[in-house]
CSV table of C-alpha atoms and ligand atoms in Angstrom, one decimal:
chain,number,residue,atom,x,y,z
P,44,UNK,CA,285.8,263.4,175.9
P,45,UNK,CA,285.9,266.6,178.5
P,46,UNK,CA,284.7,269.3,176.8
P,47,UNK,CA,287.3,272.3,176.6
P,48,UNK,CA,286.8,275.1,179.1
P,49,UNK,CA,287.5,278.5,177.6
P,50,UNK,CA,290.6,280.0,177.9
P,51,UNK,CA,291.0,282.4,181.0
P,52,UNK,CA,293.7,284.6,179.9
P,53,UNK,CA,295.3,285.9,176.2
P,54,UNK,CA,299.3,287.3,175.9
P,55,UNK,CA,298.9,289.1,172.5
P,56,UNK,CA,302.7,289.7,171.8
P,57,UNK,CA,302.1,292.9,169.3
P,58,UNK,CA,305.8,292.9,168.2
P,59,UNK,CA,309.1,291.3,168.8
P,60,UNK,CA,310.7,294.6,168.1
P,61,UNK,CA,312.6,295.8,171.5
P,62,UNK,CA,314.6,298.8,172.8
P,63,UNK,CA,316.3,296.3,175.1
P,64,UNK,CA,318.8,293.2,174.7
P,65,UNK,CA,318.6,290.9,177.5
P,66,UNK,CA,320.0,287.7,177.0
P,67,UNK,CA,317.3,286.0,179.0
P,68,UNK,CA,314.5,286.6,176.9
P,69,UNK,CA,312.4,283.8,176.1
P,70,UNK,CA,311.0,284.9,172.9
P,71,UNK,CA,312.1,282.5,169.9
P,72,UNK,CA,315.5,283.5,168.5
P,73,UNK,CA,313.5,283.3,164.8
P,74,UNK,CA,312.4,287.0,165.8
P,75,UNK,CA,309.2,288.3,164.4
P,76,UNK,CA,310.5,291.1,162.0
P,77,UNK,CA,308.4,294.4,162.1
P,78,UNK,CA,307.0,294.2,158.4
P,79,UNK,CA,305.3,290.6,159.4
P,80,UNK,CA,303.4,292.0,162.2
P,81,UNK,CA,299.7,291.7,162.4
P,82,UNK,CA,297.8,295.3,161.6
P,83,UNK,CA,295.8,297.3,163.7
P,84,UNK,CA,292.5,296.0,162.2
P,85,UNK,CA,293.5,292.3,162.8
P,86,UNK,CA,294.5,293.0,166.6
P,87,UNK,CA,291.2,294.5,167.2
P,88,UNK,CA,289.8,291.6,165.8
P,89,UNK,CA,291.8,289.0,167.9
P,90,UNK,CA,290.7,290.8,171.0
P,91,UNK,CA,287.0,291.0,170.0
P,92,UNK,CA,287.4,286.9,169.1
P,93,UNK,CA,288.9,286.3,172.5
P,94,UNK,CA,286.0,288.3,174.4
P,95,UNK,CA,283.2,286.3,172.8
P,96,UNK,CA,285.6,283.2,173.5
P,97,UNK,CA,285.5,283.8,177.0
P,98,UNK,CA,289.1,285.5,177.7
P,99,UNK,CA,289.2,287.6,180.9
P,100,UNK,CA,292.5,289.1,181.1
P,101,UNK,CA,295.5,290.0,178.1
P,102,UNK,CA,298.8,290.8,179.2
P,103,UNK,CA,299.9,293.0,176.5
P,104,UNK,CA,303.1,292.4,175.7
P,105,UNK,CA,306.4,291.7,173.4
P,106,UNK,CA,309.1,292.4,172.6
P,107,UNK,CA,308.2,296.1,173.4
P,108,UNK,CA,304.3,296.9,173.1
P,109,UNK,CA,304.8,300.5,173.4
P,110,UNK,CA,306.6,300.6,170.1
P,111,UNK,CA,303.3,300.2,168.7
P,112,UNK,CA,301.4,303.2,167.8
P,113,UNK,CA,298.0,301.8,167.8
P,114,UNK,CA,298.1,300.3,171.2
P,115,UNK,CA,295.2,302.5,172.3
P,116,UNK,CA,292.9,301.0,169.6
P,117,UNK,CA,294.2,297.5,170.5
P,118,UNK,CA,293.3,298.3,174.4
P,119,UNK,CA,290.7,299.8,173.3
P,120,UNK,CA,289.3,296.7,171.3
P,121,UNK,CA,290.1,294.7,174.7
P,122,UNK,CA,288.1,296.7,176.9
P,123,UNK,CA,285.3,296.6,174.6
P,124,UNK,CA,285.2,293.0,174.6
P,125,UNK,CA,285.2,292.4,178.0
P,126,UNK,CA,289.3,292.0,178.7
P,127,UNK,CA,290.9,293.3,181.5
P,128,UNK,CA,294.2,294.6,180.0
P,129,UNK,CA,297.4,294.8,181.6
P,130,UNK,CA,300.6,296.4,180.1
P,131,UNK,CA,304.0,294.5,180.0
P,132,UNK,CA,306.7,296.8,179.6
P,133,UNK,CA,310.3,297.8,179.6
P,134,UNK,CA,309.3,301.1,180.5
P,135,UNK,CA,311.1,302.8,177.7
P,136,UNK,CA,308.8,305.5,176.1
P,137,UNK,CA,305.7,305.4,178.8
P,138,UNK,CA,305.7,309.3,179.8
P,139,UNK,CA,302.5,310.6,181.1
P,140,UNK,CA,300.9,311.5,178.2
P,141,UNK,CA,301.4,307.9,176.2
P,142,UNK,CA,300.1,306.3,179.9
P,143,UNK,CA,297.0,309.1,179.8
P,144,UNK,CA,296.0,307.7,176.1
P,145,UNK,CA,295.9,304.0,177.4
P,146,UNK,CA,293.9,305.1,180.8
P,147,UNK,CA,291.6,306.9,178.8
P,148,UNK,CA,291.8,303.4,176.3
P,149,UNK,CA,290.8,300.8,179.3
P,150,UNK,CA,294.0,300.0,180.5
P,151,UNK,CA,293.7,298.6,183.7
P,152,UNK,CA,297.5,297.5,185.0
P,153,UNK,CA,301.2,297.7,184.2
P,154,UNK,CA,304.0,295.4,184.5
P,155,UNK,CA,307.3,296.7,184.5
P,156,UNK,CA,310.4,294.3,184.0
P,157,UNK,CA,314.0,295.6,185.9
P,158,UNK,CA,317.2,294.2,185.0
P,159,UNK,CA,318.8,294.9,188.9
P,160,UNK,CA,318.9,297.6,191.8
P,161,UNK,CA,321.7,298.9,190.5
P,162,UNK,CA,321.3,301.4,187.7
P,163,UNK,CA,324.6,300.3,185.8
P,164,UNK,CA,324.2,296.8,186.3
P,165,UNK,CA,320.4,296.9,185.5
P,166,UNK,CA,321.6,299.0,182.3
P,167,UNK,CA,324.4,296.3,181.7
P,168,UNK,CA,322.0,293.5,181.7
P,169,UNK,CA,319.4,295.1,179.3
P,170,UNK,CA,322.0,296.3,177.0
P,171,UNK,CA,321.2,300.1,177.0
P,172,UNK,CA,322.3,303.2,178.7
P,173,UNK,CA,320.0,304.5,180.8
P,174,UNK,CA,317.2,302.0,180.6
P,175,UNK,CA,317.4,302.3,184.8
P,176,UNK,CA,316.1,305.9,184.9
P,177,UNK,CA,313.7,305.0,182.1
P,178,UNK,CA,312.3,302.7,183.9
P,179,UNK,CA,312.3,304.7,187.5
P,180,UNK,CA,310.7,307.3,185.7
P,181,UNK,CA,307.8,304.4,184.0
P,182,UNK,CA,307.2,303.5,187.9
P,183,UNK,CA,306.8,307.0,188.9
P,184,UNK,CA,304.1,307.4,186.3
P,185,UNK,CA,302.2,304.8,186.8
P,186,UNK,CA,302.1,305.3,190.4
P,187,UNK,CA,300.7,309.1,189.6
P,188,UNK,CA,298.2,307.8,186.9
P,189,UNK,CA,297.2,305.5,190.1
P,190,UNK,CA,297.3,302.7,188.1
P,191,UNK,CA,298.4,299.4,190.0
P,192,UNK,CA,302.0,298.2,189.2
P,193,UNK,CA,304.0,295.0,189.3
P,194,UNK,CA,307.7,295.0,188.9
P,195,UNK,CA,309.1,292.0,186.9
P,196,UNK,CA,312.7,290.8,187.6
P,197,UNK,CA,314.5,288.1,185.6
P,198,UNK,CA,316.6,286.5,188.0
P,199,UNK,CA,319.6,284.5,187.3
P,200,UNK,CA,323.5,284.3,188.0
P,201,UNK,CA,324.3,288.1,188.0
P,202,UNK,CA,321.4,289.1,189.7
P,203,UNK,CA,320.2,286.7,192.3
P,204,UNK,CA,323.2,287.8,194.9
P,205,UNK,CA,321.1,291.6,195.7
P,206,UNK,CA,317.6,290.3,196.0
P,207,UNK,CA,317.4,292.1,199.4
P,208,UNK,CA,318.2,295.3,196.9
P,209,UNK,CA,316.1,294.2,194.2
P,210,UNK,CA,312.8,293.8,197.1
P,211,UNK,CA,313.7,297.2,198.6
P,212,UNK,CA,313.8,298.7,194.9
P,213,UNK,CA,310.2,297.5,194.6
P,214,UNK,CA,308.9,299.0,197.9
P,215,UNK,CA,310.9,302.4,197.0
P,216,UNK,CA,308.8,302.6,193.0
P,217,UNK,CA,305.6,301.6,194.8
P,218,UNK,CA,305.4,298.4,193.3
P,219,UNK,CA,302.1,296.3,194.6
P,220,UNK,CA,303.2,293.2,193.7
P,221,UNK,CA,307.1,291.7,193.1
P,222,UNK,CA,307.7,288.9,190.8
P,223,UNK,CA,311.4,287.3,191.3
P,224,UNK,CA,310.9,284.8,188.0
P,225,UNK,CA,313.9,282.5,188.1
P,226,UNK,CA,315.0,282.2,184.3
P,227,UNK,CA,313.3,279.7,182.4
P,228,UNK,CA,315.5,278.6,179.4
P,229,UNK,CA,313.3,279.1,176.5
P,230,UNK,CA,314.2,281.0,173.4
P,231,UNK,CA,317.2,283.5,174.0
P,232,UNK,CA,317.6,281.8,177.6
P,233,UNK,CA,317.9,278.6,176.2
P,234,UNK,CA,320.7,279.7,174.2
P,235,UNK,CA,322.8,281.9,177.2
P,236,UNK,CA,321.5,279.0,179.9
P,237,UNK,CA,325.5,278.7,180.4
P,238,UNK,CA,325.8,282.2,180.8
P,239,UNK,CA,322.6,282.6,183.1
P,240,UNK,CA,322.2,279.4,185.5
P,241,UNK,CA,323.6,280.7,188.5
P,242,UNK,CA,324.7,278.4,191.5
P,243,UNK,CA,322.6,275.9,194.3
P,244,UNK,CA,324.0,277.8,197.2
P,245,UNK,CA,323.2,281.4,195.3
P,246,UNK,CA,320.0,280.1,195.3
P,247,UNK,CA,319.4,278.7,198.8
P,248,UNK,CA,320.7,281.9,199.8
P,249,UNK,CA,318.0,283.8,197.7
P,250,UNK,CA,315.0,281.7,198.5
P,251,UNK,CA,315.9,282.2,202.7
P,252,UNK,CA,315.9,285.8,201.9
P,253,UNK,CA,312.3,286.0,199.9
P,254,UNK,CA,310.9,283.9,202.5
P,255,UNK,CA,311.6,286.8,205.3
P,256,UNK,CA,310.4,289.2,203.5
P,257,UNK,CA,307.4,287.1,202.2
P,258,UNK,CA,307.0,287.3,205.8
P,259,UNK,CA,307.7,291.1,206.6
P,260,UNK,CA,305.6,292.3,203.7
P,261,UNK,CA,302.8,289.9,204.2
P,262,UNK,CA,299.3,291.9,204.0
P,263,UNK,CA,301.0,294.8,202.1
P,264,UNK,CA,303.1,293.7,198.8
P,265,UNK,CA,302.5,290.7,196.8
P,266,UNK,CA,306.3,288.8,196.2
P,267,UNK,CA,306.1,285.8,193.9
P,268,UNK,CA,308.9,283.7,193.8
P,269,UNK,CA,308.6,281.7,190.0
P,270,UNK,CA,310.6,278.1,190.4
P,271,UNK,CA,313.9,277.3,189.3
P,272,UNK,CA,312.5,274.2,188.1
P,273,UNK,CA,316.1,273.1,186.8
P,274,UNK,CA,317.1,272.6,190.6
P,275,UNK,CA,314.1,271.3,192.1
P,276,UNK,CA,313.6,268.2,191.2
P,277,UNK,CA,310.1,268.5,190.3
P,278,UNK,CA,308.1,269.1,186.7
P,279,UNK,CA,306.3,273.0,187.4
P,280,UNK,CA,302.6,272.7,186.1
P,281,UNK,CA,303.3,275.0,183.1
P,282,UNK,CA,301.2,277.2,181.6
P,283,UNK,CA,298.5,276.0,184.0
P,284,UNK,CA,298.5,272.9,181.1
P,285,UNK,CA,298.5,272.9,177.5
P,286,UNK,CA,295.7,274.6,176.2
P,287,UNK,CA,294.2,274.7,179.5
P,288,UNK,CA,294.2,278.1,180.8
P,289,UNK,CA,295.8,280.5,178.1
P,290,UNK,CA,296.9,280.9,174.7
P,291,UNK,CA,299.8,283.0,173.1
P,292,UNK,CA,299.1,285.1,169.5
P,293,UNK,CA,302.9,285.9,168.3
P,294,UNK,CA,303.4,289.1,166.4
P,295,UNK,CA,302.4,287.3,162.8
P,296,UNK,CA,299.3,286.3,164.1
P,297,UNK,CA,300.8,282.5,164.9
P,298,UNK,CA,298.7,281.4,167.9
P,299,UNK,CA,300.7,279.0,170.4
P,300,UNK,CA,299.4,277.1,173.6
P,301,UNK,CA,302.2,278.7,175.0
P,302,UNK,CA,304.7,281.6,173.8
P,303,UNK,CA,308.0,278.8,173.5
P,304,UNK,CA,306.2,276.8,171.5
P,305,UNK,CA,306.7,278.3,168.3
P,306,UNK,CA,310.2,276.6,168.6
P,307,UNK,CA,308.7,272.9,168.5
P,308,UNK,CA,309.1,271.5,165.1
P,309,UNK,CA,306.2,269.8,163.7
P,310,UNK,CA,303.6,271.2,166.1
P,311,UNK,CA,302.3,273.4,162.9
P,312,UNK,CA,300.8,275.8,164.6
P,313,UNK,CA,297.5,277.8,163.0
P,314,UNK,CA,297.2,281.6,162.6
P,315,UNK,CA,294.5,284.2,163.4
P,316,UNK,CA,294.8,285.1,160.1
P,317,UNK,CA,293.3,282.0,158.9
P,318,UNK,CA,291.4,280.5,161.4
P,319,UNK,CA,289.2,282.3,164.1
P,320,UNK,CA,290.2,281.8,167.8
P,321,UNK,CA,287.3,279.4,168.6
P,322,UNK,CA,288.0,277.5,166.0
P,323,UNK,CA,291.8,277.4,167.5
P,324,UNK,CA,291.6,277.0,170.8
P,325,UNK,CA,288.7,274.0,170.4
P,326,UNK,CA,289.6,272.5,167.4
P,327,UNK,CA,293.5,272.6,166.6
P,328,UNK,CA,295.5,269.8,166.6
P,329,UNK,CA,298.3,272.4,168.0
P,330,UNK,CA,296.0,273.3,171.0
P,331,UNK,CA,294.8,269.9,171.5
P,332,UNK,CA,298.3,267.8,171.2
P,333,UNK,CA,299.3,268.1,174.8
P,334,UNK,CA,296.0,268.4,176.1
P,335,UNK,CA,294.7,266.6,179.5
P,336,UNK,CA,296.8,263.4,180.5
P,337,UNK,CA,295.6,261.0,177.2
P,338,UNK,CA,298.6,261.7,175.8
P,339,UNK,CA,300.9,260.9,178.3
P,340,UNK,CA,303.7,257.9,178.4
P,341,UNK,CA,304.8,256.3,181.9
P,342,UNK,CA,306.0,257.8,184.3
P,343,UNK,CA,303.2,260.5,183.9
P,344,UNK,CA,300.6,258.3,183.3
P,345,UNK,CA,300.0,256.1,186.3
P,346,UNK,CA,301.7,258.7,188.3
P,347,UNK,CA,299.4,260.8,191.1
P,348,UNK,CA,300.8,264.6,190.1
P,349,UNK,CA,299.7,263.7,186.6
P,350,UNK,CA,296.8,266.5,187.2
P,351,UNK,CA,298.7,268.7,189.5
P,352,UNK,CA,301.5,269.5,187.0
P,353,UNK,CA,300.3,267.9,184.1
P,354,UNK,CA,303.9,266.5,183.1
P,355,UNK,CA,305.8,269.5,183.5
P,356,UNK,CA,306.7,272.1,180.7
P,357,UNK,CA,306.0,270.5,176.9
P,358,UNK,CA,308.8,272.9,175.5
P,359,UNK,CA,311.1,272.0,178.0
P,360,UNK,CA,311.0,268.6,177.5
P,361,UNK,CA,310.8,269.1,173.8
P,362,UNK,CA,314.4,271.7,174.3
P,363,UNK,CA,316.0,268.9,176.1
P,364,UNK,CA,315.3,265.6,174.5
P,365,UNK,CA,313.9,266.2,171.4
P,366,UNK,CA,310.9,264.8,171.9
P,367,UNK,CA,307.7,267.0,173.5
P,368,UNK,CA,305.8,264.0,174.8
P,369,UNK,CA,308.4,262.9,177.1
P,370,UNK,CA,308.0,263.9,180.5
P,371,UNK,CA,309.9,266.8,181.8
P,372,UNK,CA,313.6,266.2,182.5
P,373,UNK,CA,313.2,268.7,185.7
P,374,UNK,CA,310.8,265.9,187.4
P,375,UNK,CA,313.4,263.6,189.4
P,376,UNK,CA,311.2,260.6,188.2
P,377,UNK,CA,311.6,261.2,184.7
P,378,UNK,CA,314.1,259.0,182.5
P,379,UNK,CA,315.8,261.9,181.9
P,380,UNK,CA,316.5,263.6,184.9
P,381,UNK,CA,320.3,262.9,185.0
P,382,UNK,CA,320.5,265.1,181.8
P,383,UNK,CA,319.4,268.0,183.5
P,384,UNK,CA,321.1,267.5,187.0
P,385,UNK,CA,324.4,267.2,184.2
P,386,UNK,CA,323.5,270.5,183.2
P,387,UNK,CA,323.3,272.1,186.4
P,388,UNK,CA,326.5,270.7,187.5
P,389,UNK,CA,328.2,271.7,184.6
P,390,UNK,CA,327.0,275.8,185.4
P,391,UNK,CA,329.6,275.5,188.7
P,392,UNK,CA,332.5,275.3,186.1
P,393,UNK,CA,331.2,278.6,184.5
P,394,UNK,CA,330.4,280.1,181.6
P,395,UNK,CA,333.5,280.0,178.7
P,396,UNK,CA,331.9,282.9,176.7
P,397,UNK,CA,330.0,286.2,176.8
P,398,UNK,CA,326.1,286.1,176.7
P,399,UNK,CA,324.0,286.7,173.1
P,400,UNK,CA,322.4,290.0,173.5
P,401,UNK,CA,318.7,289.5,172.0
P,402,UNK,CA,318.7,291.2,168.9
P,403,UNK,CA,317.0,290.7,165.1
P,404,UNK,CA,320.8,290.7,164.1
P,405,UNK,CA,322.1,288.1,166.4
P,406,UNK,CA,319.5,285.7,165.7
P,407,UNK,CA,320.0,284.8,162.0
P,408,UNK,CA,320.9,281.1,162.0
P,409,UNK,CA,321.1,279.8,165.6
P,410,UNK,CA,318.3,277.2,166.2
P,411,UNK,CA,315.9,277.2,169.3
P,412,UNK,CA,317.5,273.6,170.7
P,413,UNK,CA,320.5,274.0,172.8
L,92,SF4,FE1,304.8,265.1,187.1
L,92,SF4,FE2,305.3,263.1,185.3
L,92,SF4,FE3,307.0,263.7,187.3
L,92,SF4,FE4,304.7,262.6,187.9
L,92,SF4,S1,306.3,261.6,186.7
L,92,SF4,S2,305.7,264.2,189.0
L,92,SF4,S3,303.3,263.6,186.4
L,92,SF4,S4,306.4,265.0,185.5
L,93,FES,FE1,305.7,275.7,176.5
L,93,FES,FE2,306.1,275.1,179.1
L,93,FES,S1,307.0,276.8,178.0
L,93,FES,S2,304.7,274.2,177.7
């Protein structure tokens, strides 16, 4: 057997708690609720764990981090061990003085999600007023603290038409490094996909446009462009593989191969409250299920991307068929392709209701498979 490499990178998800209500989120629609959260202590420990494990980089994330108090300690604990930290944000309560605290903590980098260039639109999309000068104000910050920055955007139907905008929004906060992620349909996402999935020629048109200014900005800002896998025709190599390159600990402590997974049935995933994060990441059945190609059925397994995308996206495939070990509908080889392109040609007639705002309300009863 290959032994297991350690895991390059950790996203500690402190809480699913979350000024904001976009109905793209990929976190499960079973929302962590605040009183389940891990403590301070048993954060601290997690990032100590994942330093001796070999970890290099956490994104600190949610939900909404900063609605944390302790998130100095926890960035503290990270820098201690060894982990270079880097903020994932909304933007919604970093002033200077909360960015000062997690500077002088060890925070290294921010990432900064935007809903549009537009403020109304971007405060539209995330569900609260004034979210676009929030965030404006976040970038400006960060810039001053000399910190670097990275601007998320979420791209899908009502937003993929002003990518020009959204680029030049970037270059006007500072941003070093742009990532357009096409939705993926996890979670919240999965549940909106009608609402979200926007059309072939909106995204010809967007891909021609990040392509000149790949060119124009080459040198000077990083622009990542994350696959809509849905149209392409081919499986993405997600998460780097299961168990390969990162692992996920949700709010409770539940640690994942990958943050969708908590919505695979069966997978019973263990907890850092139970089990140390060696122990998880070697030994788990949950972190070894999908691991390498041994568990792979045909077309994967006699096929020569087997170790460049390792099957596609486990969650996906698990969202769409039912069964995780199939290979991913979005490769054009798998047996069930044809569901998928279905889907997509079903997102030209448009969607016959409003979008699901994320929310702990909205979330009661709805189940992750769509
Ligand atoms: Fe990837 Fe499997 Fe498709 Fe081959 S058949 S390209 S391994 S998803
Ligand atoms: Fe879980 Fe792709 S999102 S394996």
């Amino acid at each position: 057997m290959t032994p297991v490499e350690p895991p390059w990178a950790l996203l500690a998800e402190l809480t699913h708690g979350c000024p904001l209500h976009c109905a793209y989120c990929s976190n499960p629609l079973e929302l962590v609720r605040r009183s389940g959260e891990l403590d301070t202590g048993s954060w601290c420990r997690v990032m100590c764990q994942a330093g001796e494990l070999g970890v290099v980089q956490t994104h600190i994330s949610g939900g909404e981090p900063l609605l944390r108090p302790d998130l100095p300690q926890i960035v503290a604990a990270a820098d201690t061990a060894g982990i270079h930290t880097q903020l994932v944000t909304s933007g919604i309560g970093l002033d200077a003085a909360r960015l000062g605290a997690l500077v002088d903590a060890g925070l290294r980098s921010v990432q900064l999600s935007v809903q549009h260039a537009d403020p109304q639109a971007s405060d539209r999309i995330a569900g609260r007023r004034r979210s676009f000068a929030d965030k404006a104000r976040a970038a400006a910050v960060v810039r001053e603290a000399g910190l670097p920055l990275g601007l998320n955007v979420v791209l899908h139907r009502d937003n993929l038409d002003v990518l020009d905008a959204i680029v030049g929004l970037g270059l006007d906060w500072g941003a070093d490094r742009i990532e357009l992620a096409n939705t993926q349909f996890y979670g919240w996402a999965l549940l909106n996909r009608k609402q979200l999935l926007p059309s072939r020629s909106q995204l010809t048109r967007a891909r021609e446009s990040v392509e000149a200014w790949k060119t124009r900005l080459a040198g000077r800002t990083e622009l990542v462009w994350v696959v809509p896998d849905y149209f392409d025709g081919t499986a993405k190599p997600c998460m780097g593989g299961w168990g390969a390159v990162s692992l996920t600990v949700a709010p409770d402590g539940t640690a994942l191969p990958c943050p969708a997974a908590a919505a695979m049935p069966g997978l019973d995933p263990p907890n850092v409250r139970e089990r140390s994060l060696e122990w998880i990441w070697r030994e788990s059945p949950a972190f070894n299920a999908y691991r390498g190609t041994g568990w792979m059925a045909d077309p994967c397994r006699s096929c020569e991307r087997r170790d460049i995308d390792f099957g596609g996206c486990r969650c996906q495939a698990y969202a769409l068929t039912g069964d995780a070990a199939r290979p991913d509908p979005a490769c054009h080889l798998a047996p069930d392709h044809p569901l998928l392109r279905g889907i997509v040609s079903e997102s030209a007639l448009g969607a016959p209701s409003p979008a699901v705002p994320r929310s702990f309300r909205t979330a009661a009863g709805r189940g992750d498979r769509v």
